[in-house]
Amino acid sequence: MEAKEIYVPITLESIEPVVFPDVALYIKTGGNYVLYKNNGRDFSAHDHERLSKNGVEFVFVSKDDMDVITSHMEASAERMLKGDILNSRAKGKMIYQTSINFVNDIFNNPDKSSDLERTKRLIENLMLYLSDSPDAINSLETVMSHNYYTFVHSLQVASLTLLIHSEAYALPRDEMLDVGTGAILHDFGKIFVPQEILNKSGKLNEAEIETLKRHPEDGYVFLEKKTVLSPVALSIVRLHHERCDGSGYPLGLGATEIPRSAQITGIADVYCTLTNDNHGNKTMPPHIAVQLMRNQMKNLFSPALLDTLEKLVCTEDVQQFIL
Ligand SMILES: [Fe+2]
């Protein structure tokens, strides 16, 4: 049987006409993927306008072209964020647009999931809020310039953290924004970890592990001193590696001592690490990752919160991305 093509959605808004890489683009009509332009032809401003007028929110690229798209996103995001052309609101919007492409990755089946819509709304609200908070947006830019993967991972963790909160609790808007801010900055302390350690593909030695393990406390100390982030956000930065059985760090707190939002961010962090590698490729199906967190990582996480995670990320449709 012929292998089916796998498509990945890209937000139309994140495509800059002409400079976007020359890859085939597809649009989805009536459940089918139709070639919009082949490689060898520029995606023009006119194309952009036409699709936008027709209410097209996503175009699709072949999974095989994702590496070149990701490199492009990385370069253009960095270029625009580092310049003085954009104000912080526009930067927040740009980070949001870049992030949506990666947020899709946390779902088993992005096309069918109404949770994807919910997550997009949650992240959009968070980004609007962040763009008005110079402390938060500057911190996020610092993370992004230090290590792009940490930034992408942080977006995924923040999305899933917000989604779990919205599924399990009815939190007021302000608290959701504090949780989202903490989750998106949870690994801020990694800016103090050398690139060689963050990007190392082999196993870390003991000294490297010790250096890496300092990131929650180092991030907390820095942000607590230099920003006016809320106590909820700061506690997520400091405590997202604490575990229910007391085996976590930096404080070795027990289940009842770890704030709920830090526990949820910890769950989202481990889940996203298991299901995606350093290059954003999928490494483990959602249901296997949840099973592993239940069985091999027994007592580290709240079983009730794992139930919520499972409900959100595991769908009955096992045809991940295959259409
Ligand atoms: Fe971390």
mmCIF file of C-alpha atoms and ligand atoms in Angstrom:
data_model
loop_
_atom_site.group_PDB
_atom_site.id
_atom_site.type_symbol
_atom_site.label_atom_id
_atom_site.label_comp_id
_atom_site.label_asym_id
_atom_site.label_seq_id
_atom_site.Cartn_x
_atom_site.Cartn_y
_atom_site.Cartn_z
ATOM 1 C CA MET A 1 0.000 0.000 0.000
ATOM 2 C CA GLU A 2 1.239 3.457 -0.812
ATOM 3 C CA ALA A 3 2.407 5.433 2.229
ATOM 4 C CA LYS A 4 0.104 8.334 3.032
ATOM 5 C CA GLU A 5 1.461 11.865 2.989
ATOM 6 C CA ILE A 6 1.663 13.575 6.376
ATOM 7 C CA TYR A 7 0.841 17.293 6.543
ATOM 8 C CA VAL A 8 1.643 19.877 9.182
ATOM 9 C CA PRO A 9 -0.401 23.064 9.636
ATOM 10 C CA ILE A 10 1.300 26.473 9.450
ATOM 11 C CA THR A 11 -0.576 29.641 10.368
ATOM 12 C CA LEU A 12 -1.110 31.830 7.322
ATOM 13 C CA GLU A 13 -0.222 34.893 9.383
ATOM 14 C CA SER A 14 3.242 33.549 10.109
ATOM 15 C CA ILE A 15 4.109 33.322 6.413
ATOM 16 C CA GLU A 16 5.989 36.305 5.020
ATOM 17 C CA PRO A 17 5.375 36.303 1.254
ATOM 18 C CA VAL A 18 8.426 35.802 -1.012
ATOM 19 C CA VAL A 19 10.941 35.120 1.793
ATOM 20 C CA PHE A 20 9.084 32.014 2.949
ATOM 21 C CA PRO A 21 11.023 28.864 1.946
ATOM 22 C CA ASP A 22 10.230 27.441 -1.448
ATOM 23 C CA VAL A 23 8.208 24.369 -0.512
ATOM 24 C CA ALA A 24 4.897 22.986 -1.743
ATOM 25 C CA LEU A 25 1.912 24.415 0.136
ATOM 26 C CA TYR A 26 -1.449 22.719 0.514
ATOM 27 C CA ILE A 27 -4.842 23.934 1.631
ATOM 28 C CA LYS A 28 -7.580 21.847 3.122
ATOM 29 C CA THR A 29 -10.970 21.776 1.452
ATOM 30 C CA GLY A 30 -13.770 19.410 2.378
ATOM 31 C CA GLY A 31 -11.472 17.153 4.369
ATOM 32 C CA ASN A 32 -8.938 16.819 1.521
ATOM 33 C CA TYR A 33 -5.491 18.326 1.109
ATOM 34 C CA VAL A 34 -5.186 20.157 -2.182
ATOM 35 C CA LEU A 35 -1.931 21.463 -3.632
ATOM 36 C CA TYR A 36 -2.042 25.267 -3.580
ATOM 37 C CA LYS A 37 1.415 25.914 -4.975
ATOM 38 C CA ASN A 38 4.240 23.627 -5.891
ATOM 39 C CA ASN A 39 7.875 24.347 -5.129
ATOM 40 C CA GLY A 40 9.479 26.503 -7.796
ATOM 41 C CA ARG A 41 6.841 29.221 -7.512
ATOM 42 C CA ASP A 42 6.974 32.056 -4.946
ATOM 43 C CA PHE A 43 4.186 32.498 -2.479
ATOM 44 C CA SER A 44 3.291 36.111 -3.298
ATOM 45 C CA ALA A 45 1.625 38.897 -1.351
ATOM 46 C CA HIS A 46 -1.331 38.370 -3.689
ATOM 47 C CA ASP A 47 -1.573 34.686 -2.661
ATOM 48 C CA HIS A 48 -1.477 35.733 0.961
ATOM 49 C CA GLU A 49 -4.228 38.288 0.491
ATOM 50 C CA ARG A 50 -6.431 35.917 -1.488
ATOM 51 C CA LEU A 51 -6.223 33.109 1.064
ATOM 52 C CA SER A 52 -6.723 35.519 3.912
ATOM 53 C CA LYS A 53 -9.845 36.996 2.249
ATOM 54 C CA ASN A 54 -11.224 33.479 1.896
ATOM 55 C CA GLY A 55 -10.888 32.925 5.631
ATOM 56 C CA VAL A 56 -7.991 30.458 5.332
ATOM 57 C CA GLU A 57 -6.225 30.307 8.683
ATOM 58 C CA PHE A 58 -3.781 27.486 8.017
ATOM 59 C CA VAL A 59 -1.853 26.251 5.027
ATOM 60 C CA PHE A 60 -0.175 22.861 5.203
ATOM 61 C CA VAL A 61 3.294 21.632 4.377
ATOM 62 C CA SER A 62 4.620 18.127 3.994
ATOM 63 C CA LYS A 63 6.142 16.744 7.184
ATOM 64 C CA ASP A 64 9.322 16.185 5.132
ATOM 65 C CA ASP A 65 9.663 19.958 4.647
ATOM 66 C CA MET A 66 9.274 20.767 8.337
ATOM 67 C CA ASP A 67 13.025 21.056 9.019
ATOM 68 C CA VAL A 68 13.468 23.828 6.473
ATOM 69 C CA ILE A 69 10.342 25.617 7.742
ATOM 70 C CA THR A 70 11.527 25.446 11.351
ATOM 71 C CA SER A 71 14.953 26.888 10.450
ATOM 72 C CA HIS A 72 13.247 29.720 8.599
ATOM 73 C CA MET A 73 10.923 30.463 11.546
ATOM 74 C CA GLU A 74 13.862 30.442 13.907
ATOM 75 C CA ALA A 75 15.853 32.903 11.790
ATOM 76 C CA SER A 76 12.995 35.300 11.083
ATOM 77 C CA ALA A 77 11.722 35.260 14.661
ATOM 78 C CA GLU A 78 15.174 36.062 16.018
ATOM 79 C CA ARG A 79 15.744 38.791 13.428
ATOM 80 C CA MET A 80 12.467 40.511 14.238
ATOM 81 C CA LEU A 81 12.679 40.120 17.986
ATOM 82 C CA LYS A 82 16.184 41.469 18.269
ATOM 83 C CA GLY A 83 15.486 44.562 16.167
ATOM 84 C CA ASP A 84 13.858 47.738 17.410
ATOM 85 C CA ILE A 85 11.264 47.819 14.637
ATOM 86 C CA LEU A 86 8.557 46.016 16.588
ATOM 87 C CA ASN A 87 6.970 47.207 19.809
ATOM 88 C CA SER A 88 6.403 44.659 22.547
ATOM 89 C CA ARG A 89 2.774 44.041 21.533
ATOM 90 C CA ALA A 90 3.837 43.197 17.998
ATOM 91 C CA LYS A 91 6.611 40.978 19.351
ATOM 92 C CA GLY A 92 4.088 39.143 21.517
ATOM 93 C CA LYS A 93 1.883 38.602 18.486
ATOM 94 C CA MET A 94 4.808 37.312 16.468
ATOM 95 C CA ILE A 95 5.829 34.891 19.195
ATOM 96 C CA TYR A 96 2.223 33.729 19.296
ATOM 97 C CA GLN A 97 2.154 33.072 15.566
ATOM 98 C CA THR A 98 5.405 31.141 15.704
ATOM 99 C CA SER A 99 4.217 29.238 18.716
ATOM 100 C CA ILE A 100 0.972 28.004 17.207
ATOM 101 C CA ASN A 101 2.892 25.838 14.766
ATOM 102 C CA PHE A 102 4.549 24.081 17.654
ATOM 103 C CA VAL A 103 1.472 23.982 19.837
ATOM 104 C CA ASN A 104 -0.089 21.704 17.238
ATOM 105 C CA ASP A 105 2.561 19.140 18.074
ATOM 106 C CA ILE A 106 1.238 18.408 21.550
ATOM 107 C CA PHE A 107 -1.911 16.907 20.107
ATOM 108 C CA ASN A 108 -2.424 13.462 18.796
ATOM 109 C CA ASN A 109 -4.666 14.626 16.044
ATOM 110 C CA PRO A 110 -4.638 18.397 15.569
ATOM 111 C CA ASP A 111 -7.288 18.452 12.905
ATOM 112 C CA LYS A 112 -9.953 16.820 14.984
ATOM 113 C CA SER A 113 -9.166 18.272 18.353
ATOM 114 C CA SER A 114 -11.425 20.961 19.722
ATOM 115 C CA ASP A 115 -8.777 21.161 22.453
ATOM 116 C CA LEU A 116 -6.449 22.687 19.887
ATOM 117 C CA GLU A 117 -8.909 25.554 19.442
ATOM 118 C CA ARG A 118 -9.156 25.966 23.201
ATOM 119 C CA THR A 119 -5.359 25.970 23.524
ATOM 120 C CA LYS A 120 -4.993 28.545 20.775
ATOM 121 C CA ARG A 121 -7.367 30.846 22.626
ATOM 122 C CA LEU A 122 -5.539 30.306 25.918
ATOM 123 C CA ILE A 123 -2.139 30.982 24.384
ATOM 124 C CA GLU A 124 -3.436 33.972 22.453
ATOM 125 C CA ASN A 125 -4.752 35.536 25.659
ATOM 126 C CA LEU A 126 -1.464 34.778 27.359
ATOM 127 C CA MET A 127 0.541 36.386 24.562
ATOM 128 C CA LEU A 128 -1.635 39.503 24.558
ATOM 129 C CA TYR A 129 -1.102 39.767 28.281
ATOM 130 C CA LEU A 130 2.645 39.125 28.016
ATOM 131 C CA SER A 131 3.029 41.760 25.329
ATOM 132 C CA ASP A 132 1.906 44.353 27.873
ATOM 133 C CA SER A 133 4.332 43.067 30.481
ATOM 134 C CA PRO A 134 7.887 44.178 29.595
ATOM 135 C CA ASP A 135 9.344 41.936 32.331
ATOM 136 C CA ALA A 136 7.744 38.827 30.906
ATOM 137 C CA ILE A 137 8.298 39.532 27.219
ATOM 138 C CA ASN A 138 11.938 40.528 27.775
ATOM 139 C CA SER A 139 12.543 37.363 29.790
ATOM 140 C CA LEU A 140 10.985 35.273 27.041
ATOM 141 C CA GLU A 141 13.144 36.945 24.404
ATOM 142 C CA THR A 142 16.216 36.180 26.517
ATOM 143 C CA VAL A 143 15.257 32.495 26.611
ATOM 144 C CA MET A 144 14.626 32.496 22.868
ATOM 145 C CA SER A 145 17.974 34.041 21.974
ATOM 146 C CA HIS A 146 19.889 31.708 24.302
ATOM 147 C CA ASN A 147 18.430 28.461 23.073
ATOM 148 C CA TYR A 148 15.668 28.171 20.499
ATOM 149 C CA TYR A 149 14.683 24.672 21.501
ATOM 150 C CA THR A 150 14.168 25.749 25.114
ATOM 151 C CA PHE A 151 11.828 28.436 23.789
ATOM 152 C CA VAL A 152 9.810 26.028 21.634
ATOM 153 C CA HIS A 153 9.627 23.533 24.480
ATOM 154 C CA SER A 154 8.467 26.305 26.847
ATOM 155 C CA LEU A 155 5.618 27.226 24.515
ATOM 156 C CA GLN A 156 4.443 23.647 24.365
ATOM 157 C CA VAL A 157 4.679 23.256 28.131
ATOM 158 C CA ALA A 158 2.770 26.509 28.687
ATOM 159 C CA SER A 159 0.041 25.418 26.274
ATOM 160 C CA LEU A 160 -0.438 22.064 27.911
ATOM 161 C CA THR A 161 -0.220 23.534 31.424
ATOM 162 C CA LEU A 162 -2.998 26.014 30.601
ATOM 163 C CA LEU A 163 -5.088 23.332 28.960
ATOM 164 C CA ILE A 164 -4.845 21.013 31.978
ATOM 165 C CA HIS A 165 -5.787 23.894 34.282
ATOM 166 C CA SER A 166 -8.739 24.836 32.127
ATOM 167 C CA GLU A 167 -9.920 21.210 31.972
ATOM 168 C CA ALA A 168 -9.535 20.481 35.681
ATOM 169 C CA TYR A 169 -10.303 23.772 37.443
ATOM 170 C CA ALA A 170 -12.321 26.903 36.931
ATOM 171 C CA LEU A 171 -9.633 29.478 37.598
ATOM 172 C CA PRO A 172 -10.177 33.217 37.324
ATOM 173 C CA ARG A 173 -8.569 34.841 34.275
ATOM 174 C CA ASP A 174 -5.838 36.573 36.295
ATOM 175 C CA GLU A 175 -4.692 33.309 37.825
ATOM 176 C CA MET A 176 -4.642 31.594 34.440
ATOM 177 C CA LEU A 177 -2.412 34.372 33.129
ATOM 178 C CA ASP A 178 -0.071 34.037 36.103
ATOM 179 C CA VAL A 179 0.075 30.266 35.561
ATOM 180 C CA GLY A 180 0.754 30.740 31.833
ATOM 181 C CA THR A 181 3.489 33.286 32.515
ATOM 182 C CA GLY A 182 5.196 30.962 34.995
ATOM 183 C CA ALA A 183 4.881 27.989 32.650
ATOM 184 C CA ILE A 184 6.270 29.809 29.627
ATOM 185 C CA LEU A 185 9.220 30.999 31.721
ATOM 186 C CA HIS A 186 9.605 27.752 33.689
ATOM 187 C CA ASP A 187 13.057 27.039 32.232
ATOM 188 C CA PHE A 188 14.252 30.653 32.358
ATOM 189 C CA GLY A 189 17.199 29.526 34.529
ATOM 190 C CA LYS A 190 18.582 27.615 31.539
ATOM 191 C CA ILE A 191 19.998 30.897 30.265
ATOM 192 C CA PHE A 192 22.678 30.303 32.912
ATOM 193 C CA VAL A 193 23.433 26.807 31.579
ATOM 194 C CA PRO A 194 26.123 26.653 28.859
ATOM 195 C CA GLN A 195 24.926 25.892 25.308
ATOM 196 C CA GLU A 196 27.182 22.812 25.111
ATOM 197 C CA ILE A 197 25.220 21.195 27.924
ATOM 198 C CA LEU A 198 21.795 22.219 26.596
ATOM 199 C CA ASN A 199 22.586 20.981 23.092
ATOM 200 C CA LYS A 200 24.532 17.842 24.011
ATOM 201 C CA SER A 201 22.994 14.867 22.270
ATOM 202 C CA GLY A 202 24.713 12.133 24.293
ATOM 203 C CA LYS A 203 24.350 11.398 27.992
ATOM 204 C CA LEU A 204 25.315 14.166 30.422
ATOM 205 C CA ASN A 205 28.057 13.450 32.966
ATOM 206 C CA GLU A 206 27.530 14.020 36.674
ATOM 207 C CA ALA A 207 28.997 17.534 36.746
ATOM 208 C CA GLU A 208 26.838 18.541 33.760
ATOM 209 C CA ILE A 209 23.735 17.141 35.447
ATOM 210 C CA GLU A 210 24.509 19.161 38.570
ATOM 211 C CA THR A 211 24.891 22.330 36.473
ATOM 212 C CA LEU A 212 21.622 21.665 34.681
ATOM 213 C CA LYS A 213 19.805 20.988 37.946
ATOM 214 C CA ARG A 214 20.582 24.470 39.169
ATOM 215 C CA HIS A 215 18.241 26.052 36.616
ATOM 216 C CA PRO A 216 15.020 26.182 38.696
ATOM 217 C CA GLU A 217 16.662 27.959 41.642
ATOM 218 C CA ASP A 218 18.883 30.210 39.480
ATOM 219 C CA GLY A 219 15.893 31.218 37.352
ATOM 220 C CA TYR A 220 13.784 31.931 40.420
ATOM 221 C CA VAL A 221 16.471 33.997 42.173
ATOM 222 C CA PHE A 222 17.056 36.109 39.066
ATOM 223 C CA LEU A 223 13.390 36.717 38.214
ATOM 224 C CA GLU A 224 12.442 37.362 41.824
ATOM 225 C CA LYS A 225 15.086 40.060 42.073
ATOM 226 C CA LYS A 226 14.792 41.645 38.631
ATOM 227 C CA THR A 227 11.089 41.449 37.756
ATOM 228 C CA VAL A 228 7.677 41.959 39.301
ATOM 229 C CA LEU A 229 6.303 38.564 38.260
ATOM 230 C CA SER A 230 3.603 37.152 40.540
ATOM 231 C CA PRO A 231 4.316 34.647 43.351
ATOM 232 C CA VAL A 232 2.364 31.989 41.369
ATOM 233 C CA ALA A 233 4.580 32.475 38.301
ATOM 234 C CA LEU A 234 7.757 32.512 40.392
ATOM 235 C CA SER A 235 6.774 29.331 42.249
ATOM 236 C CA ILE A 236 6.362 27.518 38.914
ATOM 237 C CA VAL A 237 9.865 28.592 37.836
ATOM 238 C CA ARG A 238 11.320 27.374 41.124
ATOM 239 C CA LEU A 239 9.302 24.211 41.779
ATOM 240 C CA HIS A 240 8.517 22.551 38.424
ATOM 241 C CA HIS A 241 11.076 19.781 39.107
ATOM 242 C CA GLU A 242 9.671 18.907 42.543
ATOM 243 C CA ARG A 243 8.019 15.466 42.621
ATOM 244 C CA CYS A 244 5.206 14.071 44.806
ATOM 245 C CA ASP A 245 7.424 11.417 46.455
ATOM 246 C CA GLY A 246 9.950 14.051 47.593
ATOM 247 C CA SER A 247 12.600 12.980 45.077
ATOM 248 C CA GLY A 248 12.590 16.247 43.133
ATOM 249 C CA TYR A 249 14.710 19.384 43.339
ATOM 250 C CA PRO A 250 15.708 21.997 44.435
ATOM 251 C CA LEU A 251 13.856 21.611 47.770
ATOM 252 C CA GLY A 252 12.708 17.954 47.819
ATOM 253 C CA LEU A 253 9.135 18.960 48.745
ATOM 254 C CA GLY A 254 6.361 16.386 49.246
ATOM 255 C CA ALA A 255 3.036 16.131 47.384
ATOM 256 C CA THR A 256 1.099 18.417 49.717
ATOM 257 C CA GLU A 257 3.807 21.086 49.692
ATOM 258 C CA ILE A 258 4.160 21.493 45.936
ATOM 259 C CA PRO A 259 1.737 24.114 44.581
ATOM 260 C CA ARG A 260 -0.791 22.667 42.148
ATOM 261 C CA SER A 261 0.352 24.839 39.241
ATOM 262 C CA ALA A 262 3.989 23.753 39.692
ATOM 263 C CA GLN A 263 2.865 20.098 39.740
ATOM 264 C CA ILE A 264 0.914 20.564 36.520
ATOM 265 C CA THR A 265 3.798 22.376 34.816
ATOM 266 C CA GLY A 266 6.070 19.494 35.893
ATOM 267 C CA ILE A 267 3.695 16.988 34.283
ATOM 268 C CA ALA A 268 3.462 19.020 31.063
ATOM 269 C CA ASP A 269 7.259 19.396 31.030
ATOM 270 C CA VAL A 270 7.928 15.654 31.292
ATOM 271 C CA TYR A 271 5.185 14.800 28.789
ATOM 272 C CA CYS A 272 6.524 17.260 26.193
ATOM 273 C CA THR A 273 10.103 16.033 26.730
ATOM 274 C CA LEU A 274 9.042 12.422 26.183
ATOM 275 C CA THR A 275 7.003 13.100 23.052
ATOM 276 C CA ASN A 276 9.385 15.518 21.249
ATOM 277 C CA ASP A 277 13.144 15.492 20.793
ATOM 278 C CA ASN A 278 15.550 18.469 20.684
ATOM 279 C CA HIS A 279 14.634 19.163 17.082
ATOM 280 C CA GLY A 280 10.893 19.082 17.606
ATOM 281 C CA ASN A 281 10.527 15.617 16.075
ATOM 282 C CA LYS A 282 8.030 13.225 17.576
ATOM 283 C CA THR A 283 9.710 10.546 19.621
ATOM 284 C CA MET A 284 6.914 8.723 21.462
ATOM 285 C CA PRO A 285 3.148 8.407 20.916
ATOM 286 C CA PRO A 286 1.012 10.202 23.533
ATOM 287 C CA HIS A 287 -0.526 7.078 25.072
ATOM 288 C CA ILE A 288 2.897 5.422 25.552
ATOM 289 C CA ALA A 289 4.251 8.586 27.216
ATOM 290 C CA VAL A 290 1.295 8.716 29.635
ATOM 291 C CA GLN A 291 1.661 4.993 30.389
ATOM 292 C CA LEU A 292 5.345 5.478 31.124
ATOM 293 C CA MET A 293 4.603 8.379 33.468
ATOM 294 C CA ARG A 294 2.067 6.207 35.295
ATOM 295 C CA ASN A 295 4.147 3.039 35.572
ATOM 296 C CA GLN A 296 7.877 3.707 35.324
ATOM 297 C CA MET A 297 7.587 7.068 37.101
ATOM 298 C CA LYS A 298 5.253 5.793 39.759
ATOM 299 C CA ASN A 299 4.493 8.151 42.679
ATOM 300 C CA LEU A 300 6.165 11.122 41.012
ATOM 301 C CA PHE A 301 2.919 12.676 39.799
ATOM 302 C CA SER A 302 -0.662 13.000 41.009
ATOM 303 C CA PRO A 303 -2.727 10.152 39.451
ATOM 304 C CA ALA A 304 -5.733 12.477 39.126
ATOM 305 C CA LEU A 305 -3.696 14.986 37.126
ATOM 306 C CA LEU A 306 -2.340 12.193 34.935
ATOM 307 C CA ASP A 307 -5.965 11.217 34.232
ATOM 308 C CA THR A 308 -6.625 14.760 33.046
ATOM 309 C CA LEU A 309 -3.504 14.723 30.867
ATOM 310 C CA GLU A 310 -4.534 11.413 29.319
ATOM 311 C CA LYS A 311 -8.018 12.680 28.543
ATOM 312 C CA LEU A 312 -6.548 15.679 26.737
ATOM 313 C CA VAL A 313 -3.725 14.188 24.709
ATOM 314 C CA CYS A 314 -4.881 10.647 23.935
ATOM 315 C CA THR A 315 -7.650 10.362 21.398
ATOM 316 C CA GLU A 316 -9.107 7.169 20.031
ATOM 317 C CA ASP A 317 -7.791 8.057 16.646
ATOM 318 C CA VAL A 318 -4.316 6.530 16.545
ATOM 319 C CA GLN A 319 -3.666 7.765 13.020
ATOM 320 C CA GLN A 320 -1.451 10.537 14.180
ATOM 321 C CA PHE A 321 -1.125 13.136 11.425
ATOM 322 C CA ILE A 322 -2.036 10.486 8.854
ATOM 323 C CA LEU A 323 -4.952 11.466 6.684
HETATM 324 FE FE FE B 1 13.136 22.647 33.855
#
